[in-house]
Amino acid sequence: MSLRVHLINPSRVEFGVAVITPRWLYVLAAATGREWGDPLIVDETLKQIDPESIAKGDVVGIGIHTGNARRGYEIGNLARARGAWVVYGGIHATLFPDEVLANGAAHAVVKGDGDLIWQQVVRDCIAGQPRQIYDGGRIAGDRFMPARWDLLPPDSYMWASVQTVRGCPKHCSFCSVWRTDGQQPRSREVESVVGEIVELRRRGFRFIALADDNFYPVPLSDIAMARRKADPAKLNELLAIRQQRFDLMKMLEQLPKDTVFFTQITMEAAEDEEFLAAMRRARIKGALVGVESVTSEGLKDVYKGFNLSGEELVERLKKFRKHGVHVLGSFIFGLPSDREQTFDATLDLADRADLTFAQFVLLTPFPGTLDFEKWAKSQENPETIDGVPVTTHWLIPEHKRPKIFSLHPTMSAEQIRVHTQNVWDQFYSWRRIWNRSGLAVTSVKSRVAFVLVSKLYRQMYANTGIATDSARINRSAKRAQFLGRMARRLFMGRPMPELQMPQ
Ligand code: B12
Ligand code: SF4
């Protein structure tokens, strides 16, 4: 049999169905080209790989972020033992190429964007001469590859993901995006983005995640600043990016009325009525907003001074809802300024700010972030678990990995974990979900769907992420599998093979 290219998204937990398509798989599939046939795509969040599918001389591409790097390394070792060429890419490989070479049985590591360089890497492997390190760099927005959605497995995903802009001008301390993707927003061409969405709608996908770091990369305050500084070059650049956002939304507006979008955005967008109105017309009905903390001290902890706190925060979040944008509020627990009362205060705010969904994540020093650098420096003699220092926590077996890394000034790690679990439990209690469903949708059928999706979200992200015992994690994965199969049907639409590009 002739050699094949494999693209593998590692995961230790499999759900049978997944919420969002891992976009890199389908972008790299497009970047592979047709010379070696269609790549074999495996997303382990659906089903684990079959080692037998990998043969001697095949090229195996593995994409890793920090959370799944360890599973990725297992796959790499397995693939290499079967005689395949092993290549890694993704954010974690970009940050730690040497670690990947040492632990992942890698022949090669690709740093940065894979779109343009991947075909060369495959070719070098097949010629038996891969380089150890390739640098894909940060490519310009107009060179991003549209994904190969024709390779999607049937009945597996609820939402497809399309990226419209990469990079973020902010500099939050817990986030690596502005350092790896850069602070200069790189917008994709509008036609290319909409072309992909049209193809997905033809296939029956009507829920699309705009998988951007920040869908609102040019706040009005930055434009005002460029005006004040009388910097015409900067001003024109910002206005052009802003205009491109409006052009995109104008085209989305013309897509079939049952098409719905979800994105990630900073809360500054709520100050911009014109932008919110365009979002409503484009049917961008949901947005993940990084609230992070409900206190001004907490916001200072994470360098997010552009966020609001207290009552102003409630009003700002409500503004999204008034413009038809449902908010998934994202909160971080375990910040140095957090106290026991912060948990209840956060739950109370989430209730009062009309949030439709919320996630409560534990402060984790992800590499590539300012938090990580500060924390790693503070660990003179880091604790080790199974011989692995906590400063490389992602290499510790998942079930033994600490959930909290920094010593908190007033609370124990277990206290923070238990309080966080409790906030998830309360926010997603039957009573609260049912009440929220009445505000979010009207018909009984839609309310039932809302309840289902809320429970699914909780099972997938709370219990598998924060729980410490593997029995609870397995139970949650099983429940999520069941809910996921039911929920998927609600998300799909009637295929529209005849759908044309809007003008
Ligand atoms: C959309 C998104 C999500 C979505 C959808 C996830 C999904 N199924 O795709 C949701 C909201 C569910 C999500 C969840 C989480 N996410 Co997220 N997410 C993103 C986001 C914004 C975009 C990802 C994307 O689709 N990009 C588009 C594709 C095309 O780009 P790409 O993945 O970078 O791939 C390119 C290159 O990296 C490279 N490449 C990638 N893989 C490979 C493999 C090979 C072989 C090669 C050659 C090249 C290559 O080529 C690709 C094309 O250029 C990124 C930020 C970002 N800019 O990437 C964060 C990001 C990946 N997420 C992050 C995190 C932390 C999480 C969570 C842990 C958050 C949480 N606390 O719950 C969870 C984990 C979920 C999980 N278990 O995987 C971090 C990861 C940090 C890190 N060091 O690992 C990021 C970078 C954001 C951040 N703030 O720092 N996420
Ligand atoms: S958290 Fe969001 S706003 Fe902050 S740097 Fe990252 S992508 Fe930008």
Coordinates of C-alpha atoms and ligand atoms in Angstrom, one line a residue:
M1 CA 0.0 0.0 0.0
S2 CA 1.3 3.5 -0.7
L3 CA 2.3 5.7 2.2
R4 CA -0.2 8.0 3.9
V5 CA -0.2 11.2 5.7
H6 CA -1.9 11.1 9.2
L7 CA -3.1 14.1 11.2
I8 CA -3.8 13.3 14.8
N9 CA -5.5 15.4 17.6
P10 CA -4.5 13.7 20.8
S11 CA -6.9 13.3 23.7
R12 CA -7.1 10.9 26.6
V13 CA -10.9 11.3 27.0
E14 CA -13.1 10.3 24.1
F15 CA -16.7 11.5 23.8
G16 CA -17.9 9.9 20.6
V17 CA -19.2 13.3 19.5
A18 CA -17.4 16.6 20.0
V19 CA -18.7 20.2 20.3
I20 CA -16.3 22.1 18.0
T21 CA -14.2 20.8 15.1
P22 CA -10.4 21.1 15.9
R23 CA -9.7 23.4 13.0
W24 CA -6.0 22.7 12.6
L25 CA -6.8 19.2 11.4
Y26 CA -8.8 20.4 8.4
V27 CA -6.4 23.3 7.7
L28 CA -3.4 21.1 7.6
A29 CA -5.4 18.6 5.5
A30 CA -5.8 21.4 3.0
A31 CA -2.1 22.3 3.3
T32 CA -1.1 18.6 2.6
G33 CA -2.2 18.9 -1.0
R34 CA -3.4 15.9 -3.1
E35 CA -0.2 14.3 -4.0
W36 CA -0.3 11.6 -1.3
G37 CA -4.1 11.1 -1.3
D38 CA -6.4 12.4 1.4
P39 CA -4.8 12.5 4.8
L40 CA -6.2 10.2 7.4
I41 CA -7.6 12.4 10.2
V42 CA -8.0 11.2 13.7
D43 CA -9.6 13.3 16.4
E44 CA -9.1 11.4 19.7
T45 CA -11.8 13.5 21.4
L46 CA -14.2 11.3 19.2
K47 CA -12.3 8.0 19.3
Q48 CA -8.8 6.9 20.1
I49 CA -6.4 6.0 17.3
D50 CA -6.0 2.5 15.9
P51 CA -2.2 1.9 15.9
E52 CA -2.6 -0.6 13.1
S53 CA -3.6 2.2 10.8
I54 CA 0.0 3.6 10.9
A55 CA 2.5 1.9 8.5
K56 CA 6.2 2.1 7.9
G57 CA 7.1 5.2 5.9
D58 CA 3.8 7.1 6.7
V59 CA 4.0 10.7 7.8
V60 CA 2.3 11.3 11.1
G61 CA 1.5 15.0 12.1
I62 CA 0.5 15.5 15.7
G63 CA -0.9 18.8 16.9
I64 CA -0.4 19.6 20.6
H65 CA -1.4 22.3 23.1
T66 CA -0.1 22.1 26.6
G67 CA -3.0 20.1 28.0
N68 CA -2.7 17.2 25.6
A69 CA 1.1 17.2 25.0
R70 CA 1.7 14.1 27.1
R71 CA -0.9 12.1 25.2
G72 CA 0.6 13.5 22.0
Y73 CA 4.1 12.2 23.0
E74 CA 2.6 8.7 23.6
I75 CA 1.2 8.7 20.1
G76 CA 4.5 9.9 18.6
N77 CA 6.4 7.1 20.3
L78 CA 3.9 4.6 19.1
A79 CA 4.0 5.9 15.5
R80 CA 7.8 6.0 15.4
A81 CA 8.0 2.4 16.7
R82 CA 5.8 1.5 13.7
G83 CA 8.3 3.0 11.4
A84 CA 6.5 6.3 10.6
W85 CA 7.9 9.8 10.2
V86 CA 6.8 11.8 13.3
V87 CA 6.2 15.5 13.1
Y88 CA 4.7 17.8 15.7
G89 CA 3.1 21.3 15.5
G90 CA 0.7 23.5 17.5
I91 CA 1.1 26.0 20.3
H92 CA 3.0 23.7 22.7
A93 CA 5.4 22.5 20.0
T94 CA 6.0 26.1 19.1
L95 CA 6.9 27.0 22.7
F96 CA 9.0 23.8 23.5
P97 CA 10.5 22.3 20.4
D98 CA 13.4 20.8 22.4
E99 CA 11.1 19.1 24.8
V100 CA 9.1 17.6 21.9
L101 CA 12.3 16.3 20.3
A102 CA 13.3 14.7 23.6
N103 CA 10.0 13.2 24.7
G104 CA 7.9 12.8 21.6
A105 CA 10.1 10.6 19.4
A106 CA 9.9 13.5 16.9
H107 CA 11.8 13.5 13.6
A108 CA 10.7 17.1 13.2
V109 CA 8.9 20.0 14.9
V110 CA 7.1 22.8 13.2
K111 CA 7.0 26.1 15.0
G112 CA 4.2 28.7 14.2
D113 CA 1.7 28.5 11.4
G114 CA 1.6 25.3 9.5
D115 CA -0.4 26.4 6.5
L116 CA 2.5 27.2 4.1
I117 CA 5.3 25.0 5.4
W118 CA 3.6 21.7 6.0
Q119 CA 3.8 20.4 2.4
Q120 CA 7.5 20.9 2.4
V121 CA 7.9 19.0 5.7
V122 CA 5.9 16.0 4.3
R123 CA 8.1 16.1 1.2
D124 CA 11.3 16.1 3.2
C125 CA 10.1 13.2 5.4
I126 CA 9.3 11.2 2.3
A127 CA 12.7 12.0 0.9
G128 CA 14.1 10.7 4.1
Q129 CA 15.6 14.0 5.0
P130 CA 13.5 16.0 7.4
R131 CA 15.0 18.9 9.3
Q132 CA 14.6 18.9 13.1
I133 CA 13.1 22.3 13.3
Y134 CA 10.9 24.2 10.8
D135 CA 9.7 27.7 11.4
G136 CA 6.3 28.4 9.8
G137 CA 6.3 31.9 11.2
R138 CA 3.3 34.2 11.5
I139 CA 1.8 34.3 8.0
A140 CA -0.2 37.2 6.7
G141 CA -4.0 37.0 7.0
D142 CA -4.5 36.7 3.2
R143 CA -2.4 33.5 3.2
F144 CA -4.4 31.5 5.7
M145 CA -5.6 28.2 4.1
P146 CA -9.3 27.5 4.0
A147 CA -10.0 24.2 5.6
R148 CA -10.9 20.9 3.8
W149 CA -14.4 20.4 5.2
D150 CA -15.1 17.6 2.7
L151 CA -13.0 15.3 5.0
L152 CA -15.2 15.8 8.1
P153 CA -16.5 12.5 9.5
P154 CA -20.3 12.3 9.4
D155 CA -22.4 12.9 12.5
S156 CA -19.5 13.9 14.8
Y157 CA -19.5 17.6 15.5
M158 CA -22.1 20.1 16.6
W159 CA -20.3 23.3 15.6
A160 CA -17.7 23.9 12.9
S161 CA -14.9 26.4 13.4
V162 CA -13.8 29.1 11.1
Q163 CA -11.0 31.6 12.0
T164 CA -11.4 35.2 10.8
V165 CA -8.5 36.9 12.6
R166 CA -5.4 35.8 14.4
G167 CA -3.5 37.8 17.1
C168 CA -4.7 40.1 19.9
P169 CA -3.4 43.6 20.8
K170 CA -3.9 43.0 24.5
H171 CA -1.4 41.5 27.0
C172 CA -3.3 39.5 29.6
S173 CA -0.9 37.8 32.0
F174 CA -2.5 34.3 31.9
C175 CA -2.7 34.2 28.1
S176 CA -0.1 33.2 25.5
V177 CA -2.0 34.3 22.4
W178 CA -0.5 37.8 22.2
R179 CA 3.0 36.4 22.5
T180 CA 2.7 33.4 20.0
D181 CA 0.1 34.8 17.5
G182 CA 1.4 38.4 18.0
Q183 CA -0.3 41.6 19.0
Q184 CA -0.8 42.7 15.4
P185 CA -4.3 41.4 14.3
R186 CA -4.0 39.4 11.1
S187 CA -7.5 39.5 9.4
R188 CA -8.4 36.9 6.8
E189 CA -9.9 38.0 3.6
V190 CA -13.7 38.2 3.9
E191 CA -14.4 36.1 0.8
S192 CA -12.2 33.3 2.0
V193 CA -14.0 33.2 5.4
V194 CA -17.5 33.4 3.9
G195 CA -16.6 30.8 1.3
E196 CA -15.9 28.3 4.0
I197 CA -19.1 29.1 5.9
V198 CA -21.1 28.7 2.7
E199 CA -19.6 25.3 2.2
L200 CA -20.3 24.3 5.8
R201 CA -23.9 25.5 5.5
R202 CA -24.3 23.5 2.3
R203 CA -23.3 20.4 4.4
G204 CA -25.9 21.2 7.1
F205 CA -23.8 23.0 9.7
R206 CA -25.7 26.0 10.9
F207 CA -23.8 26.7 14.1
I208 CA -20.3 28.2 13.4
A209 CA -17.7 29.1 15.9
L210 CA -15.6 32.0 14.8
A211 CA -12.5 30.6 16.4
D212 CA -10.7 33.9 16.9
D213 CA -8.6 35.1 19.7
N214 CA -10.5 38.4 19.9
F215 CA -13.3 39.2 17.4
Y216 CA -13.1 42.9 18.3
P217 CA -9.4 43.7 17.8
V218 CA -9.8 47.4 17.4
P219 CA -11.5 49.1 20.4
L220 CA -12.7 52.7 20.0
S221 CA -10.2 53.7 22.6
D222 CA -7.3 52.7 20.4
I223 CA -8.7 54.7 17.5
A224 CA -9.2 57.7 19.8
M225 CA -5.6 57.3 21.0
A226 CA -4.2 57.2 17.4
R227 CA -6.2 60.4 16.6
R228 CA -4.9 62.1 19.8
K229 CA -1.4 61.2 18.9
A230 CA -1.9 62.5 15.3
D231 CA -0.6 59.2 13.9
P232 CA -2.2 58.9 10.5
A233 CA -0.5 55.6 9.6
K234 CA -1.7 53.9 12.7
L235 CA -5.1 55.4 12.5
N236 CA -5.6 54.2 8.9
E237 CA -4.4 50.7 9.8
L238 CA -6.9 50.5 12.7
L239 CA -9.8 51.9 10.6
A240 CA -9.0 49.4 7.9
I241 CA -9.2 46.4 10.3
R242 CA -12.4 47.8 11.8
Q243 CA -13.9 48.2 8.3
Q244 CA -13.0 44.7 7.4
R245 CA -14.9 43.4 10.5
F246 CA -18.0 45.3 9.3
D247 CA -17.6 44.0 5.7
L248 CA -17.4 40.5 7.1
M249 CA -20.5 41.0 9.2
K250 CA -22.4 42.5 6.3
M251 CA -21.8 39.3 4.3
L252 CA -22.7 37.0 7.2
E253 CA -26.0 38.9 7.4
Q254 CA -26.9 37.6 4.0
L255 CA -26.5 33.9 4.8
P256 CA -29.6 31.7 5.6
K257 CA -31.5 33.0 8.6
D258 CA -31.0 29.8 10.6
T259 CA -27.2 30.2 10.6
V260 CA -25.8 31.2 14.0
F261 CA -22.3 32.3 15.0
F262 CA -20.4 32.3 18.3
T263 CA -17.1 34.0 19.0
Q264 CA -14.7 35.3 21.6
I265 CA -14.5 39.0 22.3
T266 CA -13.4 41.5 24.9
M267 CA -16.0 43.3 26.9
E268 CA -14.9 46.6 25.3
A269 CA -17.1 45.7 22.4
A270 CA -20.1 46.6 24.6
E271 CA -19.1 50.2 24.4
D272 CA -19.5 50.2 20.6
E273 CA -23.2 50.3 19.7
E274 CA -22.5 50.3 16.0
F275 CA -20.5 47.1 16.3
L276 CA -23.1 45.4 18.5
A277 CA -25.8 46.3 16.1
A278 CA -23.8 44.8 13.2
M279 CA -23.2 41.6 15.3
R280 CA -26.9 41.3 15.8
R281 CA -27.6 41.6 12.1
A282 CA -24.9 39.1 11.3
R283 CA -26.5 36.7 13.9
I284 CA -23.4 36.5 16.0
K285 CA -25.6 35.3 18.9
G286 CA -23.0 34.2 21.4
A287 CA -19.7 35.4 22.6
L288 CA -17.2 34.1 25.1
V289 CA -16.2 37.2 27.2
G290 CA -13.2 36.9 29.4
V291 CA -14.5 38.5 32.6
E292 CA -11.8 36.8 34.6
S293 CA -12.5 38.5 38.0
V294 CA -15.3 40.4 39.6
T295 CA -13.0 42.6 41.6
S296 CA -10.7 45.4 40.5
E297 CA -7.8 43.7 42.5
G298 CA -8.4 40.5 40.6
L299 CA -8.2 42.4 37.3
K300 CA -5.0 44.0 38.3
D301 CA -3.6 40.5 39.1
V302 CA -4.1 39.5 35.4
Y303 CA -3.2 42.8 33.7
K304 CA -6.8 43.2 32.5
G305 CA -7.4 46.8 33.5
F306 CA -9.6 47.4 30.5
N307 CA -12.3 45.2 32.1
L308 CA -14.8 46.6 34.5
S309 CA -15.7 45.4 38.0
G310 CA -18.7 45.7 40.4
E311 CA -22.0 47.2 39.1
E312 CA -20.4 48.7 36.0
L313 CA -19.4 45.2 35.0
V314 CA -23.0 43.9 35.4
E315 CA -24.3 46.8 33.2
R316 CA -21.6 46.2 30.6
L317 CA -22.3 42.5 30.3
K318 CA -26.1 43.1 30.2
K319 CA -25.5 45.4 27.2
F320 CA -24.5 42.4 25.1
R321 CA -27.7 40.6 25.9
K322 CA -29.7 43.8 25.1
H323 CA -28.2 43.5 21.6
G324 CA -29.1 39.9 21.2
V325 CA -25.6 38.5 22.0
H326 CA -25.6 35.7 24.6
V327 CA -22.6 35.8 26.9
L328 CA -20.5 32.9 28.0
G329 CA -18.7 34.5 30.9
S330 CA -15.2 33.1 31.6
F331 CA -14.0 33.5 35.2
I332 CA -10.6 32.5 36.8
F333 CA -10.4 31.3 40.3
G334 CA -7.3 31.1 42.5
L335 CA -6.1 34.7 41.8
P336 CA -3.9 36.0 44.7
S337 CA -6.6 38.6 45.6
D338 CA -9.4 36.0 45.7
R339 CA -11.0 35.3 49.1
E340 CA -13.6 32.8 50.3
Q341 CA -16.4 35.3 49.5
T342 CA -15.2 35.8 45.9
F343 CA -16.8 32.5 44.9
D344 CA -20.3 33.6 46.0
A345 CA -19.8 37.1 44.7
T346 CA -18.9 35.6 41.3
L347 CA -22.0 33.4 41.2
D348 CA -24.1 36.3 42.2
L349 CA -22.7 38.5 39.5
A350 CA -23.1 35.8 36.9
D351 CA -26.8 35.6 37.9
R352 CA -27.3 39.3 37.8
A353 CA -25.4 40.0 34.6
D354 CA -27.8 37.8 32.5
L355 CA -25.0 35.4 31.5
T356 CA -26.4 32.6 29.4
F357 CA -23.4 30.3 30.1
A358 CA -20.3 30.5 32.3
Q359 CA -17.1 28.7 32.9
F360 CA -15.0 28.8 36.0
V361 CA -11.4 27.9 35.4
L362 CA -8.6 27.4 37.9
L363 CA -5.6 29.8 37.5
T364 CA -3.0 27.7 35.6
P365 CA 0.4 29.0 34.6
F366 CA 0.3 28.1 30.9
P367 CA 3.8 28.3 29.4
G368 CA 4.4 31.3 27.1
T369 CA 2.5 33.5 29.5
L370 CA 3.8 36.2 31.9
D371 CA 2.2 34.3 34.8
F372 CA 4.2 31.2 33.9
E373 CA 7.5 33.1 33.8
K374 CA 6.9 34.8 37.1
W375 CA 5.7 31.5 38.7
A376 CA 8.6 29.4 37.3
K377 CA 11.1 31.9 38.6
S378 CA 9.6 31.8 42.0
Q379 CA 10.1 28.0 42.2
E380 CA 13.7 27.7 43.3
N381 CA 13.4 24.0 44.3
P382 CA 10.2 22.9 42.6
E383 CA 8.2 20.1 44.0
T384 CA 8.5 16.9 41.9
I385 CA 5.8 14.4 41.2
D386 CA 6.9 11.0 39.8
G387 CA 10.3 12.6 39.4
V388 CA 8.8 15.5 37.2
P389 CA 9.2 19.0 38.5
V390 CA 5.9 20.9 38.7
T391 CA 7.5 23.6 36.5
T392 CA 6.8 21.2 33.7
H393 CA 3.4 20.2 35.0
W394 CA 2.1 19.0 31.7
L395 CA 4.6 16.1 31.8
I396 CA 3.1 14.8 35.1
P397 CA 0.6 12.0 34.5
E398 CA -2.9 13.6 34.2
H399 CA -4.5 12.0 37.3
K400 CA -1.5 13.1 39.5
R401 CA -1.2 16.6 38.1
P402 CA -1.9 19.4 40.6
K403 CA -5.0 21.5 40.0
I404 CA -3.5 24.6 41.7
F405 CA 0.1 25.6 41.3
S406 CA 0.8 28.7 43.3
L407 CA 0.6 28.8 47.0
H408 CA -2.4 31.1 47.7
P409 CA -2.0 33.7 50.5
T410 CA -5.2 32.7 52.3
M411 CA -6.7 29.5 50.9
S412 CA -5.5 26.0 50.5
A413 CA -5.4 24.4 47.0
E414 CA -8.2 22.0 48.0
Q415 CA -10.4 24.9 49.3
I416 CA -10.1 26.6 46.0
R417 CA -10.9 23.5 44.0
V418 CA -13.9 22.6 46.1
H419 CA -15.3 26.1 46.0
T420 CA -14.8 26.2 42.3
Q421 CA -16.6 22.8 41.8
N422 CA -19.4 24.2 44.0
V423 CA -19.8 27.3 41.8
W424 CA -20.1 25.1 38.7
D425 CA -22.6 22.9 40.5
Q426 CA -24.7 25.9 41.5
F427 CA -24.5 27.8 38.2
Y428 CA -25.6 24.6 36.4
S429 CA -28.2 23.5 38.9
W430 CA -31.5 22.4 37.3
R431 CA -33.3 25.3 38.8
R432 CA -30.9 28.0 37.6
I433 CA -30.6 26.4 34.1
W434 CA -34.4 26.3 33.8
N435 CA -34.7 29.9 34.9
R436 CA -32.1 31.0 32.4
S437 CA -33.7 29.0 29.6
G438 CA -36.8 31.2 30.0
L439 CA -34.7 34.3 29.4
A440 CA -32.7 32.8 26.6
V441 CA -35.4 31.2 24.4
T442 CA -39.2 31.0 24.3
S443 CA -40.7 27.7 23.1
V444 CA -40.7 24.7 25.4
K445 CA -38.8 22.7 22.8
S446 CA -36.0 25.3 22.8
R447 CA -36.0 25.5 26.6
V448 CA -35.5 21.7 26.7
A449 CA -32.7 22.0 24.2
F450 CA -31.1 24.8 26.3
V451 CA -31.2 22.6 29.4
L452 CA -29.6 19.8 27.4
V453 CA -26.8 21.9 26.1
S454 CA -26.1 23.5 29.5
K455 CA -25.8 20.1 31.1
L456 CA -23.5 18.9 28.3
Y457 CA -21.3 21.9 28.6
R458 CA -20.9 21.3 32.3
Q459 CA -20.2 17.6 31.9
M460 CA -17.5 18.2 29.3
Y461 CA -15.7 21.1 30.9
A462 CA -16.3 21.1 34.6
N463 CA -16.1 17.5 35.8
T464 CA -13.4 16.3 33.4
G465 CA -11.3 19.4 34.1
I466 CA -11.6 19.9 37.9
A467 CA -12.5 16.6 39.3
T468 CA -9.7 14.7 41.0
D469 CA -11.0 11.1 40.9
S470 CA -10.9 9.1 37.7
A471 CA -14.3 7.5 38.5
R472 CA -16.0 10.9 38.3
I473 CA -14.1 11.8 35.2
N474 CA -15.2 8.5 33.5
R475 CA -18.8 9.0 34.6
S476 CA -18.8 12.5 33.2
A477 CA -17.3 11.4 29.9
K478 CA -20.1 8.8 29.6
R479 CA -22.8 11.2 30.4
A480 CA -21.3 13.7 28.0
Q481 CA -21.3 11.1 25.2
F482 CA -25.0 10.4 25.8
L483 CA -26.0 14.1 26.0
G484 CA -23.7 14.9 23.0
R485 CA -25.5 12.5 20.7
M486 CA -28.8 14.0 21.6
A487 CA -27.7 17.6 21.4
R488 CA -26.0 17.2 18.0
R489 CA -29.3 16.6 16.3
L490 CA -30.5 19.9 17.6
F491 CA -27.6 21.8 16.1
M492 CA -27.7 20.5 12.6
G493 CA -29.7 22.1 9.8
R494 CA -31.1 20.9 6.5
P495 CA -28.2 20.6 4.0
M496 CA -28.4 23.3 1.4
P497 CA -26.3 22.0 -1.5
E498 CA -27.5 24.8 -3.8
L499 CA -26.5 27.6 -1.5
Q500 CA -24.6 30.4 -3.3
M501 CA -22.0 32.9 -2.0
P502 CA -23.6 36.2 -0.9
Q503 CA -22.7 39.3 -2.9
Ligands
B12_1 C1 -11.3 28.1 19.4 C2 -10.5 27.8 20.7 C3 -11.0 27.0 21.6 C4 -12.4 26.4 21.5 C5 -12.5 25.2 20.5 C6 -11.4 24.1 20.7 C7 -11.4 23.2 19.4 N1 -12.1 22.1 19.5 O1 -10.9 23.6 18.4 C8 -12.8 26.0 22.9 C9 -13.6 27.2 23.5 C10 -13.7 24.8 23.2 C11 -11.4 26.0 23.6 C12 -11.2 25.3 24.8 C13 -10.0 25.3 25.4 N2 -8.9 26.1 25.1 CO1 -8.7 27.0 23.4 N3 -8.4 28.0 21.9 C14 -9.2 28.3 20.8 C15 -8.4 29.3 19.9 C16 -9.0 30.7 20.1 C17 -8.4 29.0 18.4 C18 -8.0 27.6 18.1 C19 -8.1 27.4 16.6 O2 -9.0 26.8 16.1 N4 -7.2 28.0 15.8 C20 -7.1 27.9 14.4 C21 -6.1 26.9 14.0 C22 -6.0 26.8 12.5 O3 -4.8 27.4 14.5 P1 -3.9 26.4 15.4 O4 -4.7 25.5 16.2 O5 -2.9 27.3 16.1 O6 -3.1 25.6 14.3 C23 -2.1 26.2 13.5 C24 -0.7 26.1 14.0 O7 -0.6 26.0 15.4 C25 -0.1 24.9 13.3 N5 -0.4 23.6 13.9 C26 -1.3 23.1 14.8 N6 -1.2 21.8 14.9 C27 -0.3 21.4 14.1 C28 0.2 20.1 13.8 C29 1.2 19.9 12.9 C30 1.8 18.6 12.6 C31 1.8 21.1 12.2 C32 2.8 20.9 11.2 C33 1.3 22.3 12.5 C34 0.3 22.5 13.4 O8 -0.7 25.0 12.1 C35 -2.0 25.4 12.2 C36 -2.4 26.3 11.0 O9 -1.5 27.4 10.9 C37 -6.9 29.1 20.5 C38 -6.1 30.3 20.3 C39 -5.3 30.2 19.0 N7 -4.9 31.3 18.5 O10 -5.0 29.1 18.6 C40 -7.2 28.8 22.0 C41 -6.2 28.0 22.7 C42 -5.6 26.9 21.9 N8 -6.9 27.4 23.8 C43 -6.3 27.4 24.9 C44 -6.8 26.8 26.1 C45 -6.0 27.0 27.4 C46 -8.0 26.1 26.2 C47 -8.7 25.5 27.4 C48 -7.7 24.6 28.2 C49 -9.4 26.6 28.1 C50 -9.9 26.1 29.5 N9 -9.3 26.5 30.5 O11 -10.9 25.4 29.5 C51 -9.7 24.6 26.7 C52 -9.2 23.2 26.4 C53 -10.0 22.4 25.4 C54 -9.4 21.1 25.1 N10 -9.5 20.1 25.9 O12 -8.8 21.0 24.0 C55 -4.9 28.0 24.8 C56 -3.8 26.9 24.8 C57 -2.6 27.4 25.6 C58 -1.6 26.3 25.6 N11 -0.4 26.7 26.0 O13 -1.8 25.1 25.4 C59 -5.0 28.8 23.5 C60 -3.8 29.0 22.7 C61 -5.6 30.2 23.9 C62 -4.9 30.9 25.0 N12 -5.6 31.7 25.7 O14 -3.7 30.9 25.2 N13 -10.5 26.6 22.8
SF4_2 S1 -7.0 36.7 27.1 FE1 -8.1 37.5 25.3 S2 -7.9 39.7 25.4 FE2 -6.3 38.8 26.7 S3 -4.5 38.7 25.4 FE3 -5.6 36.7 25.4 S4 -6.9 36.8 23.6 FE4 -6.3 38.9 24.0

